[in-house]
Tab-separated table of C-alpha atoms and ligand atoms in Angstrom:
chain	number	residue	atom	x	y	z
A	1	MET	CA	131.047	105.029	143.418
A	2	SER	CA	128.382	103.070	145.308
A	3	ASN	CA	128.368	105.617	148.111
A	4	GLU	CA	128.122	108.636	145.847
A	5	TYR	CA	125.027	110.811	145.938
A	6	VAL	CA	123.176	113.027	143.498
A	7	ASP	CA	120.386	115.619	143.369
A	8	LEU	CA	118.049	115.422	140.389
A	9	HIS	CA	115.527	118.136	141.262
A	10	CYS	CA	116.305	121.768	142.019
A	11	HIS	CA	115.448	125.321	141.006
A	12	SER	CA	117.580	128.378	140.244
A	13	THR	CA	116.886	132.067	139.602
A	14	ALA	CA	115.852	131.014	136.083
A	15	SER	CA	112.539	130.172	137.814
A	16	ASP	CA	111.660	130.547	141.494
A	17	GLY	CA	114.883	129.518	143.210
A	18	THR	CA	117.027	132.198	144.847
A	19	PHE	CA	120.521	131.105	143.707
A	20	SER	CA	121.914	131.544	140.208
A	21	PRO	CA	122.460	128.370	138.150
A	22	ALA	CA	126.249	128.622	138.708
A	23	ASP	CA	125.732	129.085	142.453
A	24	VAL	CA	123.459	126.035	142.583
A	25	VAL	CA	126.310	124.013	141.047
A	26	GLN	CA	128.721	125.350	143.695
A	27	LEU	CA	126.272	124.535	146.466
A	28	ALA	CA	125.806	121.040	145.059
A	29	LEU	CA	129.540	120.424	145.266
A	30	GLN	CA	129.591	121.742	148.822
A	31	ALA	CA	126.699	119.395	149.624
A	32	GLY	CA	128.855	116.527	148.410
A	33	VAL	CA	126.836	115.411	145.398
A	34	SER	CA	128.533	114.029	142.283
A	35	ALA	CA	125.731	114.712	139.778
A	36	LEU	CA	123.043	117.353	139.474
A	37	ALA	CA	119.982	118.048	137.347
A	38	LEU	CA	118.554	121.568	137.154
A	39	THR	CA	114.752	121.400	136.816
A	40	ASP	CA	113.413	124.935	136.679
A	41	HIS	CA	109.692	125.494	136.146
A	42	ASP	CA	108.759	126.001	132.490
A	43	THR	CA	112.238	126.979	131.297
A	44	VAL	CA	115.702	125.716	130.391
A	45	ALA	CA	117.122	129.255	130.517
A	46	GLY	CA	119.438	128.264	133.391
A	47	VAL	CA	120.907	125.066	132.019
A	48	ALA	CA	123.651	126.578	129.815
A	49	GLU	CA	125.153	128.433	132.780
A	50	ALA	CA	124.768	125.462	135.145
A	51	SER	CA	126.172	123.021	132.624
A	52	ALA	CA	129.229	125.219	131.919
A	53	GLU	CA	129.926	125.645	135.632
A	54	ALA	CA	129.440	121.905	136.244
A	55	ALA	CA	131.882	121.039	133.438
A	56	LYS	CA	134.428	123.448	134.919
A	57	ARG	CA	134.087	121.976	138.404
A	58	GLY	CA	133.872	118.306	137.432
A	59	LEU	CA	130.253	117.766	138.450
A	60	ASP	CA	128.092	115.514	136.250
A	61	PHE	CA	125.130	117.459	134.957
A	62	ILE	CA	121.841	116.700	133.258
A	63	THR	CA	119.407	119.179	131.727
A	64	GLY	CA	115.877	119.307	133.105
A	65	ILE	CA	112.574	121.152	133.235
A	66	GLU	CA	109.499	120.853	135.487
A	67	ILE	CA	106.024	121.255	134.033
A	68	SER	CA	102.688	121.520	135.863
A	69	ALA	CA	100.027	119.423	134.131
A	70	ASP	CA	96.284	119.828	134.408
A	71	PHE	CA	95.022	117.992	137.480
A	72	PRO	CA	92.083	118.471	139.869
A	73	GLN	CA	92.897	120.993	142.609
A	74	PRO	CA	94.158	121.371	145.247
A	75	ALA	CA	96.387	118.482	144.183
A	76	THR	CA	99.142	119.044	141.627
A	77	MET	CA	100.732	116.911	138.933
A	78	HIS	CA	104.263	117.959	138.008
A	79	ILE	CA	106.234	116.254	135.265
A	80	LEU	CA	109.981	116.463	135.063
A	81	GLY	CA	111.618	116.321	131.631
A	82	TYR	CA	115.232	115.176	131.771
A	83	GLY	CA	117.719	115.549	128.949
A	84	VAL	CA	115.451	117.752	126.822
A	85	ASP	CA	117.341	119.288	123.930
A	86	PRO	CA	117.591	123.055	124.610
A	87	ALA	CA	117.679	123.667	120.837
A	88	SER	CA	114.478	121.718	120.124
A	89	ASN	CA	111.663	123.640	118.420
A	90	VAL	CA	109.077	121.627	120.310
A	91	LEU	CA	110.693	122.682	123.579
A	92	ALA	CA	110.700	126.333	122.502
A	93	ASP	CA	107.006	126.017	121.667
A	94	LEU	CA	106.310	124.361	124.992
A	95	THR	CA	108.082	126.967	127.122
A	96	ARG	CA	106.470	129.817	125.178
A	97	ARG	CA	102.995	128.404	125.882
A	98	LEU	CA	103.741	127.866	129.553
A	99	ILE	CA	105.094	131.362	130.020
A	100	GLU	CA	102.073	132.834	128.210
A	101	GLY	CA	99.907	131.031	130.754
A	102	ARG	CA	101.835	132.758	133.537
A	103	ASP	CA	101.664	136.145	131.790
A	104	ASN	CA	97.880	135.811	131.696
A	105	ARG	CA	97.635	134.794	135.346
A	106	ASN	CA	100.147	136.953	137.183
A	107	PRO	CA	98.539	140.397	136.673
A	108	ARG	CA	95.207	138.986	137.889
A	109	ILE	CA	96.807	137.933	141.177
A	110	ILE	CA	98.415	141.355	141.596
A	111	LYS	CA	95.147	143.154	140.794
A	112	LYS	CA	93.310	141.064	143.368
A	113	LEU	CA	96.008	141.700	146.007
A	114	ASN	CA	95.717	145.422	145.297
A	115	GLU	CA	91.939	145.194	145.793
A	116	LEU	CA	92.727	143.666	149.184
A	117	ASN	CA	94.715	146.851	149.960
A	118	ILE	CA	98.075	145.180	149.540
A	119	LYS	CA	100.697	147.376	147.921
A	120	ILE	CA	102.433	145.264	145.332
A	121	THR	CA	103.083	145.987	141.653
A	122	MET	CA	103.829	143.818	138.644
A	123	ASP	CA	107.127	145.745	138.290
A	124	GLU	CA	108.173	144.698	141.785
A	125	VAL	CA	107.320	141.090	141.007
A	126	GLU	CA	109.275	141.209	137.740
A	127	ASN	CA	112.175	142.705	139.627
A	128	GLU	CA	112.009	139.995	142.261
A	129	ALA	CA	112.028	137.359	139.517
A	130	GLY	CA	114.953	138.992	137.740
A	131	GLY	CA	113.363	138.848	134.300
A	132	LYS	CA	112.934	135.097	134.216
A	133	VAL	CA	109.948	132.843	134.849
A	134	ILE	CA	107.646	134.536	137.371
A	135	GLY	CA	106.064	132.319	139.992
A	136	ARG	CA	103.974	132.727	143.104
A	137	PRO	CA	107.020	132.342	145.396
A	138	HIS	CA	108.271	135.674	144.024
A	139	MET	CA	104.992	137.293	145.105
A	140	ALA	CA	105.111	135.469	148.441
A	141	ALA	CA	108.639	136.769	149.082
A	142	ILE	CA	107.452	140.359	148.529
A	143	LEU	CA	104.430	139.887	150.818
A	144	LEU	CA	106.769	138.524	153.474
A	145	ARG	CA	109.321	141.306	153.107
A	146	LYS	CA	106.621	143.976	153.361
A	147	GLY	CA	105.187	142.385	156.478
A	148	TYR	CA	101.792	141.418	155.058
A	149	VAL	CA	102.473	137.830	156.157
A	150	SER	CA	104.877	136.280	158.636
A	151	SER	CA	106.051	133.360	156.481
A	152	MET	CA	106.114	132.094	152.888
A	153	LYS	CA	103.645	129.429	153.982
A	154	GLN	CA	101.227	132.034	155.289
A	155	ALA	CA	101.509	133.933	151.991
A	156	PHE	CA	100.318	130.805	150.199
A	157	ASP	CA	97.704	129.729	152.746
A	158	LYS	CA	96.108	133.156	152.981
A	159	TYR	CA	96.515	134.511	149.452
A	160	LEU	CA	98.245	132.432	146.783
A	161	ALA	CA	97.252	128.767	147.147
A	162	PRO	CA	93.916	127.339	145.919
A	163	GLY	CA	91.267	128.613	148.347
A	164	GLY	CA	93.406	131.691	149.084
A	165	LEU	CA	92.020	135.211	148.642
A	166	ALA	CA	94.063	136.021	145.512
A	167	TYR	CA	94.344	132.612	143.891
A	168	PHE	CA	94.067	132.322	140.133
A	169	ASP	CA	94.911	129.255	138.132
A	170	LYS	CA	97.072	129.344	135.031
A	171	GLU	CA	96.398	127.527	131.823
A	172	ARG	CA	98.054	124.131	131.928
A	173	LEU	CA	98.824	121.378	129.471
A	174	SER	CA	97.043	118.073	129.800
A	175	PRO	CA	99.255	115.278	131.136
A	176	ARG	CA	99.191	113.784	127.628
A	177	GLU	CA	100.447	116.979	125.993
A	178	ALA	CA	103.107	117.496	128.646
A	179	LEU	CA	104.439	113.967	128.160
A	180	GLU	CA	104.301	114.180	124.364
A	181	MET	CA	106.120	117.486	124.269
A	182	ILE	CA	108.855	116.301	126.627
A	183	LEU	CA	109.333	113.159	124.527
A	184	GLN	CA	109.371	115.164	121.283
A	185	SER	CA	111.971	117.480	122.833
A	186	GLY	CA	114.255	114.492	123.294
A	187	GLY	CA	113.518	114.255	127.010
A	188	VAL	CA	112.712	111.519	129.502
A	189	PRO	CA	109.441	112.215	131.387
A	190	VAL	CA	109.339	111.466	135.122
A	191	LEU	CA	106.402	112.000	137.491
A	192	ALA	CA	107.581	114.414	140.214
A	193	HIS	CA	106.699	114.081	143.904
A	194	PRO	CA	103.745	111.684	143.542
A	195	ILE	CA	102.660	112.581	147.101
A	196	GLN	CA	101.383	115.879	145.717
A	197	LEU	CA	98.776	114.011	143.654
A	198	ARG	CA	97.002	113.610	147.014
A	199	THR	CA	95.432	110.329	145.911
A	200	VAL	CA	93.008	108.872	148.434
A	201	ASN	CA	94.119	105.258	148.054
A	202	ASP	CA	96.694	103.071	146.333
A	203	GLY	CA	94.227	102.014	143.641
A	204	GLU	CA	93.776	105.584	142.466
A	205	LEU	CA	97.521	106.200	142.466
A	206	GLU	CA	98.181	103.007	140.492
A	207	ARG	CA	95.556	103.935	137.880
A	208	ILE	CA	97.154	107.338	137.374
A	209	ILE	CA	100.620	105.848	137.048
A	210	LYS	CA	99.394	103.213	134.611
A	211	ASP	CA	97.653	105.851	132.471
A	212	LEU	CA	100.777	108.028	132.440
A	213	LYS	CA	102.951	105.042	131.593
A	214	ASP	CA	100.677	104.269	128.629
A	215	LEU	CA	101.283	107.868	127.482
A	216	GLY	CA	105.063	107.493	127.672
A	217	LEU	CA	106.042	108.096	131.298
A	218	VAL	CA	109.512	106.659	131.955
A	219	GLY	CA	110.192	107.276	135.638
A	220	LEU	CA	108.922	108.036	139.106
A	221	GLU	CA	110.512	110.468	141.568
A	222	VAL	CA	110.616	108.182	144.603
A	223	MET	CA	112.815	110.346	146.852
A	224	HIS	CA	111.791	113.952	147.496
A	225	SER	CA	111.791	116.388	150.396
A	226	ASP	CA	108.029	115.797	150.830
A	227	HIS	CA	108.382	111.995	150.964
A	228	GLY	CA	108.781	110.199	154.281
A	229	ASP	CA	109.923	106.601	154.587
A	230	PRO	CA	106.466	105.080	153.882
A	231	GLN	CA	106.210	107.040	150.620
A	232	VAL	CA	109.732	106.195	149.484
A	233	GLU	CA	108.977	102.527	150.107
A	234	LYS	CA	105.619	102.660	148.339
A	235	TYR	CA	106.845	104.588	145.279
A	236	THR	CA	109.920	102.372	144.962
A	237	LYS	CA	107.714	99.281	144.818
A	238	LEU	CA	105.390	100.934	142.306
A	239	ALA	CA	108.273	102.016	140.070
A	240	ASP	CA	109.647	98.473	140.058
A	241	ARG	CA	106.222	96.960	139.418
A	242	PHE	CA	105.433	99.306	136.527
A	243	GLY	CA	108.889	99.093	134.986
A	244	LEU	CA	109.652	102.764	135.640
A	245	ILE	CA	113.072	104.113	136.508
A	246	LYS	CA	113.520	105.716	139.935
A	247	THR	CA	114.751	109.269	140.471
A	248	GLY	CA	115.088	111.564	143.441
A	249	GLY	CA	115.959	115.086	144.452
A	250	SER	CA	115.601	117.802	147.040
A	251	ASP	CA	113.426	120.315	145.101
A	252	PHE	CA	115.767	122.983	146.442
A	253	HIS	CA	114.531	126.581	145.964
A	254	GLY	CA	117.139	128.453	148.026
A	255	THR	CA	115.653	130.802	150.609
A	256	ASN	CA	112.198	130.543	149.003
A	257	LYS	CA	111.910	127.154	150.763
A	258	THR	CA	114.137	127.324	153.781
A	259	ARG	CA	113.486	123.852	155.098
A	260	ILE	CA	114.889	122.185	151.939
A	261	LYS	CA	118.614	121.542	151.655
A	262	LEU	CA	120.332	120.915	148.344
A	263	GLY	CA	121.595	117.325	148.155
A	264	THR	CA	119.113	115.952	150.676
A	265	ALA	CA	115.614	114.574	150.117
A	266	ASN	CA	113.984	114.647	153.549
A	267	SER	CA	117.106	113.399	155.353
A	268	ARG	CA	117.795	110.813	152.660
A	269	ARG	CA	120.531	110.964	150.069
A	270	VAL	CA	119.770	110.000	146.472
A	271	PRO	CA	122.000	107.188	145.199
A	272	ARG	CA	124.281	107.781	142.241
A	273	ALA	CA	122.720	104.733	140.522
A	274	PHE	CA	119.532	106.776	139.917
A	275	PHE	CA	121.572	109.265	137.889
A	276	GLU	CA	123.389	106.537	135.930
A	277	THR	CA	120.111	104.883	134.912
A	278	LEU	CA	118.562	108.228	134.002
A	279	ARG	CA	121.572	109.193	131.886
A	280	GLU	CA	121.368	105.865	130.049
A	281	ARG	CA	117.669	106.434	129.300
A	282	VAL	CA	118.367	109.926	128.003
A	283	ALA	CA	121.147	108.587	125.737
A	284	ALA	CA	118.949	105.709	124.513
A	285	GLY	CA	116.140	108.144	123.666
A	286	ARG	CA	118.518	110.331	121.654
A	287	LYS	CA	119.703	107.365	119.655
A	288	ALA	CA	116.176	106.117	118.937
A	289	ALA	CA	114.759	109.455	117.843
A	290	PRO	CA	116.976	112.381	116.968
A	291	THR	CA	115.016	115.501	117.893
A	292	PRO	CA	113.664	117.749	115.138
B	1	LIG	P1	103.687	128.769	140.273
B	1	LIG	O1	104.833	128.271	139.455
B	1	LIG	O2	103.535	130.239	140.221
B	1	LIG	O3	102.396	128.045	140.039
B	1	LIG	O4	104.104	128.444	141.801
B	1	LIG	C1	104.549	127.167	142.084
B	1	LIG	C2	105.588	127.245	143.163
B	1	LIG	O5	104.938	127.620	144.372
B	1	LIG	C3	106.294	125.920	143.455
B	1	LIG	O6	107.628	126.155	143.805
B	1	LIG	C4	105.539	125.402	144.624
B	1	LIG	O7	106.261	124.510	145.415
B	1	LIG	C5	105.228	126.672	145.390
B	1	LIG	N1	104.043	126.447	146.207
B	1	LIG	C6	102.827	126.035	145.791
B	1	LIG	N2	101.967	125.937	146.836
B	1	LIG	C7	102.677	126.289	147.939
B	1	LIG	C8	102.359	126.390	149.339
B	1	LIG	N3	101.128	126.092	149.787
B	1	LIG	N4	103.360	126.768	150.182
B	1	LIG	C9	104.590	127.062	149.715
B	1	LIG	N5	104.950	126.992	148.407
B	1	LIG	C10	104.003	126.610	147.538
B	2	LIG	ZN1	109.102	126.220	142.454
B	3	LIG	FE1	107.013	120.455	141.734
B	4	LIG	FE1	110.285	121.533	141.765
């Protein structure tokens, strides 16, 4: 048990990953993990399939979602919601709002790309996404396939990331709203990949974490594919100091992010104890406040 590993952050075709939820479960088993959380952007559409496959294969599974909160660019603040109740009305409201934000943004990106003489249509993007949540990696994959760029990274740097020629922001929730809605959906909110906050010093990072904790934050993602040893050490200390639980995951996206392997967070493996603690917090939350 003590040498078992888990992966608490990954994406499927329900958002911008390239493997189906059932395939992600299979890959997780092949990667030797004993528990998995699926954390697609803005949707829980993949969790029923993943959970059924996990039950069949004897893999522990936890429901998740990843939400982008409002935060000064080019930094990003992502909040993971673990154990959200897929039947919750608050969750349905939340995902509807988030997807509306994408529906407003996506055609603007495509229009701008077309103005730059790039042949890409909204139909192609919808096709690439397979009718689920549409994200910029779907557009990047098309740009790459058509030879407009030579890598996913170049697609973002040149066109899709802040400062890129076809960048448009989408409407986001404030951190407060994101946390409240996760909590009201019966979930446990965890700050994802704190490195992406791009804070300039420890003081700034600590202020943000304290503010989020006051709003109901429960955990910190200390292990992640973007975190090197210094970050893992720093975030572990901060989690302990602020009384936050620690989580970790790969942020696997299949072939949309080729350098990331399921089951591995930047050459580290995430200890099973992180999953056990998270599962306890999810169960405790359910007991304290049954979701509407
Ligand atoms: P969206 O959900 O449409 O806002 O796109 C977010 C997705 O794009 C996430 O999977 C990000 O990791 C990915 N992404 C954002 N910026 C970059 C970048 N500069 N290079 C590669 N992927 C990125
Ligand atoms: Zn993604
Ligand atoms: Fe993220
Ligand atoms: Fe992610």
